[in-house]
mmCIF file of C-alpha atoms in Angstrom:
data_model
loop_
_atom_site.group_PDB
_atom_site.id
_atom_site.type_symbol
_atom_site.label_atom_id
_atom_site.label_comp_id
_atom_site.label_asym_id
_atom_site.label_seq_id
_atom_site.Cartn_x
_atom_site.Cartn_y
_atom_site.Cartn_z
ATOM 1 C CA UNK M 1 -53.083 -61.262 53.858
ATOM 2 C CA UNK M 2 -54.934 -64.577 53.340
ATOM 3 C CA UNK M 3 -57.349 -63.217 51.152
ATOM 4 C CA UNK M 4 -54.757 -61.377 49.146
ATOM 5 C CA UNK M 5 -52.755 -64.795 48.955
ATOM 6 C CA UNK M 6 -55.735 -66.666 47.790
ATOM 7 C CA UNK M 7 -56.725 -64.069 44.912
ATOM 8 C CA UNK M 8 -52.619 -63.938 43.817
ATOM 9 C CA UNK M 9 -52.773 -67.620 43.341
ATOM 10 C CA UNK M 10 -56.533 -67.287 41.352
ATOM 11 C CA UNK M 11 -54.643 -65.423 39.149
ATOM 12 C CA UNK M 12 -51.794 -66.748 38.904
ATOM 13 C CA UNK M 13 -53.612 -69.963 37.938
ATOM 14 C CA UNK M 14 -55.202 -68.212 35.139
ATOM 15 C CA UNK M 15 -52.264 -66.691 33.893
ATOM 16 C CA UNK M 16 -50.566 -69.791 33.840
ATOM 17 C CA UNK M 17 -53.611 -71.938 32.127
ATOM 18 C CA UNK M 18 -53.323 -69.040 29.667
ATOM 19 C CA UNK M 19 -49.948 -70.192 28.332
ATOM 20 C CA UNK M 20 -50.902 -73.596 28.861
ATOM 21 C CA UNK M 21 -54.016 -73.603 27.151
ATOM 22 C CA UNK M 22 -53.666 -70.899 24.638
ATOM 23 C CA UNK M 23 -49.766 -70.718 23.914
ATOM 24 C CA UNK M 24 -48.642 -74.462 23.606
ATOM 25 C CA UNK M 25 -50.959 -77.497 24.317
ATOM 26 C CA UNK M 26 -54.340 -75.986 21.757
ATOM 27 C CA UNK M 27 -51.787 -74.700 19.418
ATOM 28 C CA UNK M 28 -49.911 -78.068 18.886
ATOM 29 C CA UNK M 29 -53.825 -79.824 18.376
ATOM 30 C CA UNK M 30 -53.866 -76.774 15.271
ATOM 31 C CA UNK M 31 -57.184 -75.475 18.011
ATOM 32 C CA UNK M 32 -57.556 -72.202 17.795
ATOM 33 C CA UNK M 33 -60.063 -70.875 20.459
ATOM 34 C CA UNK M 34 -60.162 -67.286 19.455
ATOM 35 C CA UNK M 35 -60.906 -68.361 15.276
ATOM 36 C CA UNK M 36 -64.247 -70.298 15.900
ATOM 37 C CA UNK M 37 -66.018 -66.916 15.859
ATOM 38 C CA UNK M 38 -66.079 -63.050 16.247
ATOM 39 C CA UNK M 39 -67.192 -63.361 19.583
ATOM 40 C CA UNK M 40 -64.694 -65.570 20.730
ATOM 41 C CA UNK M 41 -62.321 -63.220 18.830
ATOM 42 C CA UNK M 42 -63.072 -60.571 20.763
ATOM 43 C CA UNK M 43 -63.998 -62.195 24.388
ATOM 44 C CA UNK M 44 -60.691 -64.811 24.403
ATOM 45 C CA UNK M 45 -58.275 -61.582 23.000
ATOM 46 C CA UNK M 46 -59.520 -59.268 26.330
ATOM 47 C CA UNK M 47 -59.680 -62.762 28.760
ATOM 48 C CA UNK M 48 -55.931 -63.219 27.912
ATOM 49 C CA UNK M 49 -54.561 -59.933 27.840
ATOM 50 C CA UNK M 50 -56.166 -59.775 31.892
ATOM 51 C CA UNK M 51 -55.465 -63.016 32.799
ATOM 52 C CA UNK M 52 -51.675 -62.197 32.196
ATOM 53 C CA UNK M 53 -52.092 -58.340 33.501
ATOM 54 C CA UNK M 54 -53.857 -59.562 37.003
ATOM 55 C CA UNK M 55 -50.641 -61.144 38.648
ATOM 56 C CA UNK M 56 -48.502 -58.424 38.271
ATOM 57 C CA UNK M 57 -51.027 -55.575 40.100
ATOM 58 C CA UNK M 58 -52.008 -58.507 42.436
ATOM 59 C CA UNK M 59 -48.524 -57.880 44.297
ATOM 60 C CA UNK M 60 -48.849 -54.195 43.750
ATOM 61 C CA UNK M 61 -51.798 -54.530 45.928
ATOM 62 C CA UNK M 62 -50.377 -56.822 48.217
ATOM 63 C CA UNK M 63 -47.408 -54.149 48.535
ATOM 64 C CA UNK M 64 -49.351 -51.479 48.777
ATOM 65 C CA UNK M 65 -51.082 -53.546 51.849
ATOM 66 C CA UNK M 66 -47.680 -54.132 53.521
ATOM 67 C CA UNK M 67 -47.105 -50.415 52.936
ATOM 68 C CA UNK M 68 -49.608 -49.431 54.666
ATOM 69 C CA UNK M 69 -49.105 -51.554 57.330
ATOM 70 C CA UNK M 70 -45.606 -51.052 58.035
ATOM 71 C CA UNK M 71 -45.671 -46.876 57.038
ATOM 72 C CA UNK M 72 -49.151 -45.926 58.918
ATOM 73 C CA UNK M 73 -50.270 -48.942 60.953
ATOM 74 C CA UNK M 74 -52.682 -46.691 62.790
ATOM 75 C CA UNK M 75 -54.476 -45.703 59.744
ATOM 76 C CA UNK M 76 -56.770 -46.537 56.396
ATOM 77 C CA UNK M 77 -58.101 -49.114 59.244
ATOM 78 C CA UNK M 78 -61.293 -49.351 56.211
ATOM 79 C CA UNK M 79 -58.735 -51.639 54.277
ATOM 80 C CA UNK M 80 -58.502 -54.442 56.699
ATOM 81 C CA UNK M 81 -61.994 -55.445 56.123
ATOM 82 C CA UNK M 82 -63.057 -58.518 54.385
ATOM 83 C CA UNK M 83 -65.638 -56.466 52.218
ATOM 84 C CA UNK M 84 -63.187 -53.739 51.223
ATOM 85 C CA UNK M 85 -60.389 -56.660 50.492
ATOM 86 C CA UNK M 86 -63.044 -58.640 48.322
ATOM 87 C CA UNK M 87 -64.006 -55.737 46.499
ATOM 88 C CA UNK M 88 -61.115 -54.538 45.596
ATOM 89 C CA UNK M 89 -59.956 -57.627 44.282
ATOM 90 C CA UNK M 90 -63.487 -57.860 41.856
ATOM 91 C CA UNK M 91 -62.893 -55.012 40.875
ATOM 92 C CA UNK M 92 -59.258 -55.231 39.897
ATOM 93 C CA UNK M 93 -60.182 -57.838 37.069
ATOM 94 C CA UNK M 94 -63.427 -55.913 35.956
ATOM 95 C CA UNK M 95 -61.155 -52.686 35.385
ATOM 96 C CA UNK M 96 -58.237 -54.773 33.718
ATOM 97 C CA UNK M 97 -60.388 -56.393 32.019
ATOM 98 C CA UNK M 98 -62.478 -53.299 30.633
ATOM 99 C CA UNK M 99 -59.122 -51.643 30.327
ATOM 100 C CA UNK M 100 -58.601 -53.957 27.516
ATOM 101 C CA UNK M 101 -61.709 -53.912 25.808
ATOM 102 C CA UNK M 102 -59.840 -52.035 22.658
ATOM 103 C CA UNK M 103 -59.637 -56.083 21.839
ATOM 104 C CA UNK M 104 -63.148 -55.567 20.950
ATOM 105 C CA UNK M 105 -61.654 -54.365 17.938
ATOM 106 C CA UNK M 106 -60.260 -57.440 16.520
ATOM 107 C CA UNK M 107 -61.470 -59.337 13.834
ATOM 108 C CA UNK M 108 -61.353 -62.348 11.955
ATOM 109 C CA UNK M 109 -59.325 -62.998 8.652
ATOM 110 C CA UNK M 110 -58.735 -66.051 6.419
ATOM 111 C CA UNK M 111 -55.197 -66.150 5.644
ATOM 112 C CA UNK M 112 -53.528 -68.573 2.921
ATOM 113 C CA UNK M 113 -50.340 -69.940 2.956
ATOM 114 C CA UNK M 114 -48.421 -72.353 1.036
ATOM 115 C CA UNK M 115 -46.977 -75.673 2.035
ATOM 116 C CA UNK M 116 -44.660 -77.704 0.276
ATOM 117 C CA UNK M 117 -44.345 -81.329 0.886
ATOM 118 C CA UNK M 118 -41.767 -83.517 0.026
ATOM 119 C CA UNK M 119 -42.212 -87.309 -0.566
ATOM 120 C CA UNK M 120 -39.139 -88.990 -0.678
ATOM 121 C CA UNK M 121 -40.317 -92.078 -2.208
ATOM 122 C CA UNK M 122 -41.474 -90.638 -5.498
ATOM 123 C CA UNK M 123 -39.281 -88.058 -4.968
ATOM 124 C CA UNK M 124 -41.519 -85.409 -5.721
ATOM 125 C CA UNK M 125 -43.071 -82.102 -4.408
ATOM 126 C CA UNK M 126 -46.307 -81.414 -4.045
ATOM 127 C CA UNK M 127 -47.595 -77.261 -3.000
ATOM 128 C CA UNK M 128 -50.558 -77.421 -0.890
ATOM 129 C CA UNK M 129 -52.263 -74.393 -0.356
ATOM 130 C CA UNK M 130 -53.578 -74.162 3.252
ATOM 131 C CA UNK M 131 -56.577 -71.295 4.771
ATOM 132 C CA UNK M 132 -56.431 -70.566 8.528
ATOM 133 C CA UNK M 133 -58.710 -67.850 10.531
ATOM 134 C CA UNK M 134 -56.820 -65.696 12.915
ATOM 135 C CA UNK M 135 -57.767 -63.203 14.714
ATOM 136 C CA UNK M 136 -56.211 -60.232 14.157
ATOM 137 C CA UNK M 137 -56.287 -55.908 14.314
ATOM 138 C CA UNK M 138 -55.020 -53.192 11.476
ATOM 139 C CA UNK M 139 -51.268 -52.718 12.457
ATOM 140 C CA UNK M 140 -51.602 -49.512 14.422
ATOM 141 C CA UNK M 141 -53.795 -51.167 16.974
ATOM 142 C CA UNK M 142 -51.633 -54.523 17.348
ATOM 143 C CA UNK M 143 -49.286 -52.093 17.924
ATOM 144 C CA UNK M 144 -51.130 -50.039 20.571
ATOM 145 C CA UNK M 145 -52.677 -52.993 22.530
ATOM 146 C CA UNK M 146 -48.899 -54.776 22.603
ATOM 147 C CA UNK M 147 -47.310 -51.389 24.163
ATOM 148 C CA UNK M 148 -50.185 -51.124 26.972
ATOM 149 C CA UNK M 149 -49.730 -54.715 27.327
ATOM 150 C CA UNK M 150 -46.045 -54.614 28.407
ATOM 151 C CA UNK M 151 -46.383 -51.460 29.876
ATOM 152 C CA UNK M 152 -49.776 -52.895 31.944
ATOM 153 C CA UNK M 153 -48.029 -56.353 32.604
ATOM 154 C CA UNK M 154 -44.517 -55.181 33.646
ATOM 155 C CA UNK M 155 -43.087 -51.402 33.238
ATOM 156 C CA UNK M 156 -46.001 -49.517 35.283
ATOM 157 C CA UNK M 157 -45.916 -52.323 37.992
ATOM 158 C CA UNK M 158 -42.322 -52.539 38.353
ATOM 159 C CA UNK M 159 -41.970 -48.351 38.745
ATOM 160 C CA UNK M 160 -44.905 -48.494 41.307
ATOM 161 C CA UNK M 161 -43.450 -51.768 43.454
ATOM 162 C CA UNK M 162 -40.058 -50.061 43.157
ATOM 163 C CA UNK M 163 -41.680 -47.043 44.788
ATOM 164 C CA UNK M 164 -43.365 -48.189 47.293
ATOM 165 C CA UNK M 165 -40.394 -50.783 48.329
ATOM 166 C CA UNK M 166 -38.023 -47.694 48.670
ATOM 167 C CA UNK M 167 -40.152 -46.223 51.297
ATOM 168 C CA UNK M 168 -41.392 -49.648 52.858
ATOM 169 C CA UNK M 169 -37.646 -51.054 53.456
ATOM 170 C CA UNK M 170 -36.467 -48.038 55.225
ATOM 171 C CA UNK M 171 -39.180 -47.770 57.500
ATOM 172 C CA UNK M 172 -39.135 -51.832 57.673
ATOM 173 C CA UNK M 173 -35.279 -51.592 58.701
ATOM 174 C CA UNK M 174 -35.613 -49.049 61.176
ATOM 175 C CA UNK M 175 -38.167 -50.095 63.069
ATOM 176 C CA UNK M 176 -36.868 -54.286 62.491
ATOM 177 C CA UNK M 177 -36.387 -54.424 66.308
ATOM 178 C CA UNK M 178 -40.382 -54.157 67.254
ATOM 179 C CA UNK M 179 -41.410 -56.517 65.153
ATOM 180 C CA UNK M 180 -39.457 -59.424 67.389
ATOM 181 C CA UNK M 181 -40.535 -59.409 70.977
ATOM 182 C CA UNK M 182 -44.571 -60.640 70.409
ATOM 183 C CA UNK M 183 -45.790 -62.925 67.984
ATOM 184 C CA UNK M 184 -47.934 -60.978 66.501
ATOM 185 C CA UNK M 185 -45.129 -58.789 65.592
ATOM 186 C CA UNK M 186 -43.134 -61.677 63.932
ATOM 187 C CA UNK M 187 -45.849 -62.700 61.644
ATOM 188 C CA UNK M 188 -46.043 -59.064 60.634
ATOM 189 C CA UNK M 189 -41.689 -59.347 60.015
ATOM 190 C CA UNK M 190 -42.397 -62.383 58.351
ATOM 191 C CA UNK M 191 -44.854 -61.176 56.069
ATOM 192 C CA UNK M 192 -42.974 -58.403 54.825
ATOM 193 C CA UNK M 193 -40.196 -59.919 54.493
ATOM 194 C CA UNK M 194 -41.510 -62.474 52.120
ATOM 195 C CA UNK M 195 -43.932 -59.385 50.084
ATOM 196 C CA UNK M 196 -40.463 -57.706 49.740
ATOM 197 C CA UNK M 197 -38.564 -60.812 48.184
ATOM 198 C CA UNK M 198 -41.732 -61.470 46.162
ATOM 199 C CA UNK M 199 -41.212 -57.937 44.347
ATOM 200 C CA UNK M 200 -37.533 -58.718 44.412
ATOM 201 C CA UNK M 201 -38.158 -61.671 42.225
ATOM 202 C CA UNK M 202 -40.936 -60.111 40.366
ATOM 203 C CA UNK M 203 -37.747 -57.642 39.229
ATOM 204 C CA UNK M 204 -35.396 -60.526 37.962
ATOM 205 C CA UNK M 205 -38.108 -62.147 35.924
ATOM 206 C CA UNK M 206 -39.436 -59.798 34.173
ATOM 207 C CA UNK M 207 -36.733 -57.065 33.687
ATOM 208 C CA UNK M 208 -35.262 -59.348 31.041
ATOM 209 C CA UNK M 209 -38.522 -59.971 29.052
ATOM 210 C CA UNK M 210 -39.011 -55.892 29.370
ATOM 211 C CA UNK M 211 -36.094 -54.776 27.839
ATOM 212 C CA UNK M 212 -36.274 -57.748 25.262
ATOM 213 C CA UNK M 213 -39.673 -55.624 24.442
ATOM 214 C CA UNK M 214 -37.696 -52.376 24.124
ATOM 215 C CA UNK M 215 -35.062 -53.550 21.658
ATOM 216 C CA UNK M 216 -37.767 -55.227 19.416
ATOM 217 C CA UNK M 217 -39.682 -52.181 19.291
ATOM 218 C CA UNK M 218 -36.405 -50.334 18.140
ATOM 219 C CA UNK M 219 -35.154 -52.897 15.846
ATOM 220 C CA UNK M 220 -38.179 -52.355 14.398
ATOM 221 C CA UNK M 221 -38.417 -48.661 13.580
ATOM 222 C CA UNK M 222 -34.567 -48.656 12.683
ATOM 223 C CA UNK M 223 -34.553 -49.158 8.651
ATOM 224 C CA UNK M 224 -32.097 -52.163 7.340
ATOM 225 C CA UNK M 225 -31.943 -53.571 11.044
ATOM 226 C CA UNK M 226 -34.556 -56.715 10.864
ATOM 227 C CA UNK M 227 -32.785 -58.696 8.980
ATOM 228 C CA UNK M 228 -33.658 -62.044 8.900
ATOM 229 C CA UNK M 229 -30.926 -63.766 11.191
ATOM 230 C CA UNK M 230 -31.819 -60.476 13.706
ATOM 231 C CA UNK M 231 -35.710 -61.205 13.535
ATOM 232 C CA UNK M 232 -34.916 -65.120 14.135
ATOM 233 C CA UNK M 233 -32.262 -64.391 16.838
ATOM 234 C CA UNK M 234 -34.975 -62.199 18.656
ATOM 235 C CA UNK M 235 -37.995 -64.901 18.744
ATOM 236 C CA UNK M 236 -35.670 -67.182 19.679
ATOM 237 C CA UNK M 237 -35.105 -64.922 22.767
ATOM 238 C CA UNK M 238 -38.273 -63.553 23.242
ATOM 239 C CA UNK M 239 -39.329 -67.431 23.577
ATOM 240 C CA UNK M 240 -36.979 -68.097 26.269
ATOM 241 C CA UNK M 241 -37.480 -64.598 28.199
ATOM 242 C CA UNK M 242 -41.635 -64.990 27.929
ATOM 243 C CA UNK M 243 -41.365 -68.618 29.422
ATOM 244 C CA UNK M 244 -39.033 -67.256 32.369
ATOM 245 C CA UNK M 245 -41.370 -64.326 32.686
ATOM 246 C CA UNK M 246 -44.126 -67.088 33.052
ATOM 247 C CA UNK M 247 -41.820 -68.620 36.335
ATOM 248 C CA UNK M 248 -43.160 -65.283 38.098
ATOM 249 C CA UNK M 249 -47.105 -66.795 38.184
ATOM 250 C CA UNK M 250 -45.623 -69.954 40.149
ATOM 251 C CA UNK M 251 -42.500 -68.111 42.627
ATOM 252 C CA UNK M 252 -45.139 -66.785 45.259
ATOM 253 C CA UNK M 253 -45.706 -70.810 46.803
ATOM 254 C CA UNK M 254 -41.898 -71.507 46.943
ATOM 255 C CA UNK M 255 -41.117 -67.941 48.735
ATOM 256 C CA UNK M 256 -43.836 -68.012 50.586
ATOM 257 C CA UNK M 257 -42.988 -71.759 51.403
ATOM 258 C CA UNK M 258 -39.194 -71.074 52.108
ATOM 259 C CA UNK M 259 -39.585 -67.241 53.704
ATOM 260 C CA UNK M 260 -42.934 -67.180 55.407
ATOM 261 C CA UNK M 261 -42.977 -69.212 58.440
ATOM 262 C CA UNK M 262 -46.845 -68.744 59.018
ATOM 263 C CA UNK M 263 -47.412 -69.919 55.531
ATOM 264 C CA UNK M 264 -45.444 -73.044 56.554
ATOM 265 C CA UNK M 265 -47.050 -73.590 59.936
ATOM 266 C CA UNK M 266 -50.860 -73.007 57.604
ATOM 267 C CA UNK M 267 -49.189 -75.723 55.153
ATOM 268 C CA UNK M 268 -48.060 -78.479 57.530
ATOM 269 C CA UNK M 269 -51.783 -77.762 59.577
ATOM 270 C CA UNK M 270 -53.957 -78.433 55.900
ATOM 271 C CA UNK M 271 -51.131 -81.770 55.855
ATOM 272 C CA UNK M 272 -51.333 -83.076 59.200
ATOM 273 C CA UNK M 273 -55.648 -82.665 58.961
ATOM 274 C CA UNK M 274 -55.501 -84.290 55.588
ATOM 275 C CA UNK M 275 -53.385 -87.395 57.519
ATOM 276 C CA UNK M 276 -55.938 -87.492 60.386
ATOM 277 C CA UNK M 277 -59.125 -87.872 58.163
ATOM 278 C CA UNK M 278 -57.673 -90.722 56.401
ATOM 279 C CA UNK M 279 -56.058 -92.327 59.562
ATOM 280 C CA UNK M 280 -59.649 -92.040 60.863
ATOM 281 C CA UNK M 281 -61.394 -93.156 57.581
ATOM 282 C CA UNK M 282 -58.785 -96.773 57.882
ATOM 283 C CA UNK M 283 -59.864 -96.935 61.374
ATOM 284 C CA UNK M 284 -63.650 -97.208 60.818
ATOM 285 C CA UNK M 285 -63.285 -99.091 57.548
ATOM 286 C CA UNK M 286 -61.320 -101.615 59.887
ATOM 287 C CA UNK M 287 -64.200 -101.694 62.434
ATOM 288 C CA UNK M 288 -66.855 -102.091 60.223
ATOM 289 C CA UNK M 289 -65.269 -105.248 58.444
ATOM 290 C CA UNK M 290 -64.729 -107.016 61.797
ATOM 291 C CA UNK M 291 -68.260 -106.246 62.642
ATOM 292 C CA UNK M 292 -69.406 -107.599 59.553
ATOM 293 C CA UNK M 293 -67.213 -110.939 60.024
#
């Protein structure tokens, strides 16, 4: 489960440095990373896309490990080894990431628009005509790569988590007395109990974004329904629903933190060793002045 924590908050890093990076703080410098050339075009378009997919199948894998934990404790005893773990979690990006290699696709275009400024001094207009490269596809694959990308991201996820949580709670429930009596056993309760509230909130987050996704696609194909307040009313949500679907890539620490009590006990440990090393450190700096005087 350590190893599984540590690769969750890899990715969640990246996914997070992707709408850091990418989304707001390049954007608002007018840097665009995936416009300096075709390669970046196509290498930055399938680095986001998996940076934001990785998360989500993260805690399917992590569920899947409680699953099979909880459900058949006795066997798949392979899947507890540190080789199998690391290798499954390589290869999780490499197939994401290969999965969206339709990016490869993309292209650059120079697009012009026009921008009128106002001086209100002279009280005159003036139209400046401004090029920018983006990198963009023909319609039909924009459209394809943004429907595996939701479906990737959240839908296929969610149905799988949901799944596996059916079967993993009832058997959890059942059998909740065994898991007190040993310690062993309670880090195993704890541990599952904190995976299960992790999908729980993996639910809330995202189900709104999701079905944000579903009634743009529809408003879409419906003829005379994008008008122009609609079409502004919906970015305005899908801006606030993407951000809270962003709050998923930081949740694990503070469940983990408030739920997991051998989390907490790792936490405090890395704390009270970080203390001692600079207690120490004051201790010899102190000695080695008074030698010196």
């Amino acid at each position: 489960m350590g190893i599984f924590y540590a690769a969750l908050g890899v990715y969640d890093s990246l996914a997070l440095l992707n709408s850091i990076l990418f989304i707001q703080f390049l954007p608002s410098l007018g840097i665009s990373l995936p416009a300096m050339s075709h390669f970046a075009c196509h290498f930055f378009s399938i680095y986001r896309r998996t940076a934001i997919q990785t998360p989500s199948w993260m805690l399917v894998i992590i569920t899947l490990d409680r699953f099979r934990s909880v459900c058949y404790p006795t066997k798949f005893k392979f899947m507890e080894k540190k080789k199998f773990i690391l290798k499954v979690i390589v290869f999780l990006f490499l197939a994401i990431f290969l999965l969206n290699a339709d990016h490869g696709w993309f292209y650059l275009v120079i697009r012009q628009t026009n921008q009128i400024n106002f001086d209100p001094l002279l009280n005159t207009s003036t139209n400046t005509t401004i090029k920018k490269k983006i990198c963009t596809a023909s319609p039909l694959l924009l459209s394809i790569t943004d429907i595996k990308m939701v479906f990737m991201r959240s839908y296929i996820p969610f149905t799988l988590m949901l799944f596996l949580n059916v079967k993993l709670s009832r058997v959890f429930l059942l059998s909740k007395k065994k898991f007190r009596p040993k310690e062993h056993d309670k880090k195993e309760y704890s541990f599952t109990t904190t995976v299960l509230i992790m999908n729980l909130v993996f639910f809330v987050l995202y189900l709104p974004w999701s079905v944000w996704y579903a009634v743009w696609t529809a408003f879409k194909f419906v003829p005379g329904a994008m008008t122009s307040q609609a079409s502004a009313q919906l970015r305005l949500c899908r801006s606030i629903l993407f951000s809270v679907a962003y709050l998923n890539n930081c949740s694990s620490f503070f469940v983990n933190f408030f739920i997991n009590f051998q989390f907490r006990k790792e936490l405090m440990d890395i704390f009270r060793v970080i203390k001692k090393k600079k207690v120490s450190s004051t201790i010899i700096q102190s000695t080695d002045n008074s030698s010196s005087k």
